[in-house]
XYZ file of C-alpha atoms in Angstrom:
153
model
C -32.483 -34.398 4.142
C -29.198 -35.924 4.371
C -26.728 -34.456 1.608
C -23.174 -35.926 0.939
C -20.184 -33.735 -0.422
C -19.310 -31.912 -3.276
C -22.949 -31.775 -4.951
C -24.426 -29.096 -7.188
C -28.357 -28.821 -6.950
C -29.287 -25.706 -9.389
C -31.560 -23.159 -9.364
C -35.356 -23.231 -9.170
C -35.499 -26.907 -7.640
C -38.060 -28.126 -5.220
C -38.022 -30.460 -2.513
C -41.173 -31.738 -0.515
C -41.910 -34.809 1.519
C -45.443 -35.900 1.802
C -47.057 -34.332 4.911
C -49.231 -38.056 5.604
C -45.833 -39.948 5.741
C -44.293 -40.650 8.881
C -40.630 -38.686 8.273
C -40.683 -38.987 4.746
C -36.239 -38.804 3.885
C -34.271 -38.038 0.808
C -30.708 -39.146 0.885
C -28.573 -37.857 -1.795
C -24.922 -39.311 -1.410
C -21.429 -37.865 -2.823
C -20.642 -35.664 -6.368
C -24.087 -35.688 -7.396
C -25.491 -32.572 -9.659
C -28.732 -31.823 -9.674
C -30.332 -29.651 -12.691
C -31.993 -26.514 -12.674
C -36.400 -26.983 -12.529
C -35.828 -30.664 -11.043
C -38.840 -31.907 -8.367
C -38.229 -34.211 -6.224
C -41.449 -35.375 -3.712
C -40.371 -37.939 -1.242
C -43.185 -40.304 -0.257
C -41.597 -42.402 1.726
C -37.802 -41.885 0.918
C -35.911 -41.113 -1.973
C -31.821 -42.357 -2.303
C -29.873 -41.041 -4.779
C -26.307 -42.768 -4.553
C -22.816 -41.320 -5.380
C -21.738 -39.969 -9.198
C -25.494 -39.335 -9.918
C -26.369 -36.622 -12.263
C -29.704 -35.361 -13.019
C -30.224 -33.015 -15.573
C -32.590 -30.111 -15.653
C -36.285 -30.915 -15.781
C -36.262 -33.876 -13.836
C -39.032 -35.263 -11.582
C -38.877 -37.680 -8.987
C -42.663 -38.426 -8.164
C -42.407 -40.531 -5.085
C -46.452 -39.522 -4.316
C -48.899 -38.303 -6.942
C -50.257 -35.525 -4.209
C -54.026 -36.715 -5.551
C -56.355 -40.026 -5.114
C -57.379 -42.175 -7.806
C -60.756 -41.954 -7.023
C -62.498 -38.809 -8.994
C -64.739 -38.332 -6.057
C -62.289 -38.474 -3.192
C -60.147 -35.951 -5.708
C -63.224 -33.465 -5.808
C -63.588 -33.724 -2.127
C -59.695 -32.552 -1.938
C -58.272 -35.445 -0.056
C -54.770 -36.362 -0.023
C -53.489 -39.533 -2.110
C -53.820 -43.169 -0.213
C -51.193 -44.619 0.959
C -51.039 -47.066 -1.296
C -50.362 -44.386 -4.294
C -46.746 -43.770 -2.117
C -43.121 -45.302 -2.614
C -39.252 -45.292 -2.967
C -37.221 -44.596 -5.536
C -33.849 -45.311 -5.404
C -31.117 -44.565 -8.071
C -28.087 -46.338 -6.967
C -24.303 -44.731 -8.017
C -23.065 -43.755 -10.841
C -26.682 -43.058 -12.617
C -27.233 -40.749 -15.332
C -30.872 -39.013 -15.874
C -31.325 -37.037 -19.018
C -33.424 -33.876 -19.592
C -37.244 -34.126 -18.676
C -37.158 -37.968 -17.408
C -40.030 -38.599 -14.798
C -39.390 -41.237 -12.119
C -41.895 -42.651 -9.972
C -42.562 -44.600 -7.085
C -41.627 -48.173 -6.298
C -38.744 -47.508 -8.959
C -34.968 -48.579 -8.604
C -32.488 -47.926 -11.061
C -29.571 -50.409 -11.163
C -25.684 -48.498 -10.789
C -24.304 -47.546 -13.971
C -28.287 -47.264 -16.082
C -28.994 -43.622 -18.866
C -32.071 -42.987 -18.661
C -32.843 -41.105 -22.085
C -34.205 -37.595 -22.262
C -38.116 -37.551 -21.907
C -38.811 -41.042 -20.455
C -41.535 -41.703 -18.261
C -39.833 -44.451 -15.564
C -42.634 -46.985 -14.111
C -40.229 -49.964 -13.270
C -37.347 -51.029 -11.840
C -34.027 -51.435 -14.325
C -31.045 -53.450 -13.609
C -27.698 -51.876 -13.465
C -26.115 -51.490 -16.970
C -28.903 -50.493 -18.504
C -30.085 -48.063 -21.427
C -33.291 -47.434 -20.516
C -35.759 -44.972 -22.463
C -39.414 -44.263 -23.614
C -43.207 -43.717 -22.067
C -43.526 -46.299 -20.748
C -39.697 -46.437 -20.441
C -38.046 -49.959 -21.200
C -34.301 -51.509 -21.753
C -33.113 -50.607 -24.324
C -29.496 -52.313 -24.366
C -27.273 -53.246 -21.823
C -24.201 -51.378 -20.794
C -20.566 -52.123 -21.042
C -17.657 -49.981 -20.140
C -13.766 -49.948 -20.797
C -11.832 -48.637 -18.044
C -9.381 -45.867 -19.833
C -7.471 -43.533 -17.792
C -9.024 -40.423 -20.146
C -12.984 -41.984 -19.891
C -15.234 -44.454 -19.846
C -17.039 -45.188 -23.141
C -20.223 -48.028 -24.873
C -19.201 -50.380 -26.878
C -21.841 -51.974 -27.492
C-alpha cells in the first residue's frame, strides 16, 4: 500500500488484500479523500489517482471472496482467479455516497459516479455515470474560472 501526500481517510474504513493473490497492491495518489465506512478490497491492484473523492460507504470490490459455483461456496473455498480484477480511478474522479465499483473497471479522469450506482464496466473521462448497473448519463464539460469549474451541459 502506498498513500500520497495530503490524503484524508475517515474512520471505519476497511482495506483488505486477497490472500490468494501475489502482492495485491493499493496505490493512492495525492490529495485524496476517502469517506467513512468505505471498503477497499484489492484483488490484483487498485489505483486511486490524484484529487479523487470517495464519499462515505463506497465499495471498491477487486475480489468477491467466494466462488460463483454454489458447491464450491458450500465447501468454503475462496473465489477463483478469473473473478478478481483491477480497479483504476483516474485523476479528479468523484465517487458519490454508497457507490460500488467491481473489478476490471477503469473510471476516466474528471468523471462523477452518482449516489448508489453499481459500476460493472469502464467509462471514459468526463462522464456522468449513474444507475444499477451504471451507465453513462452524459458527457461533462467544464469551464475554467478563478473560482471553480462548473458543468455547463
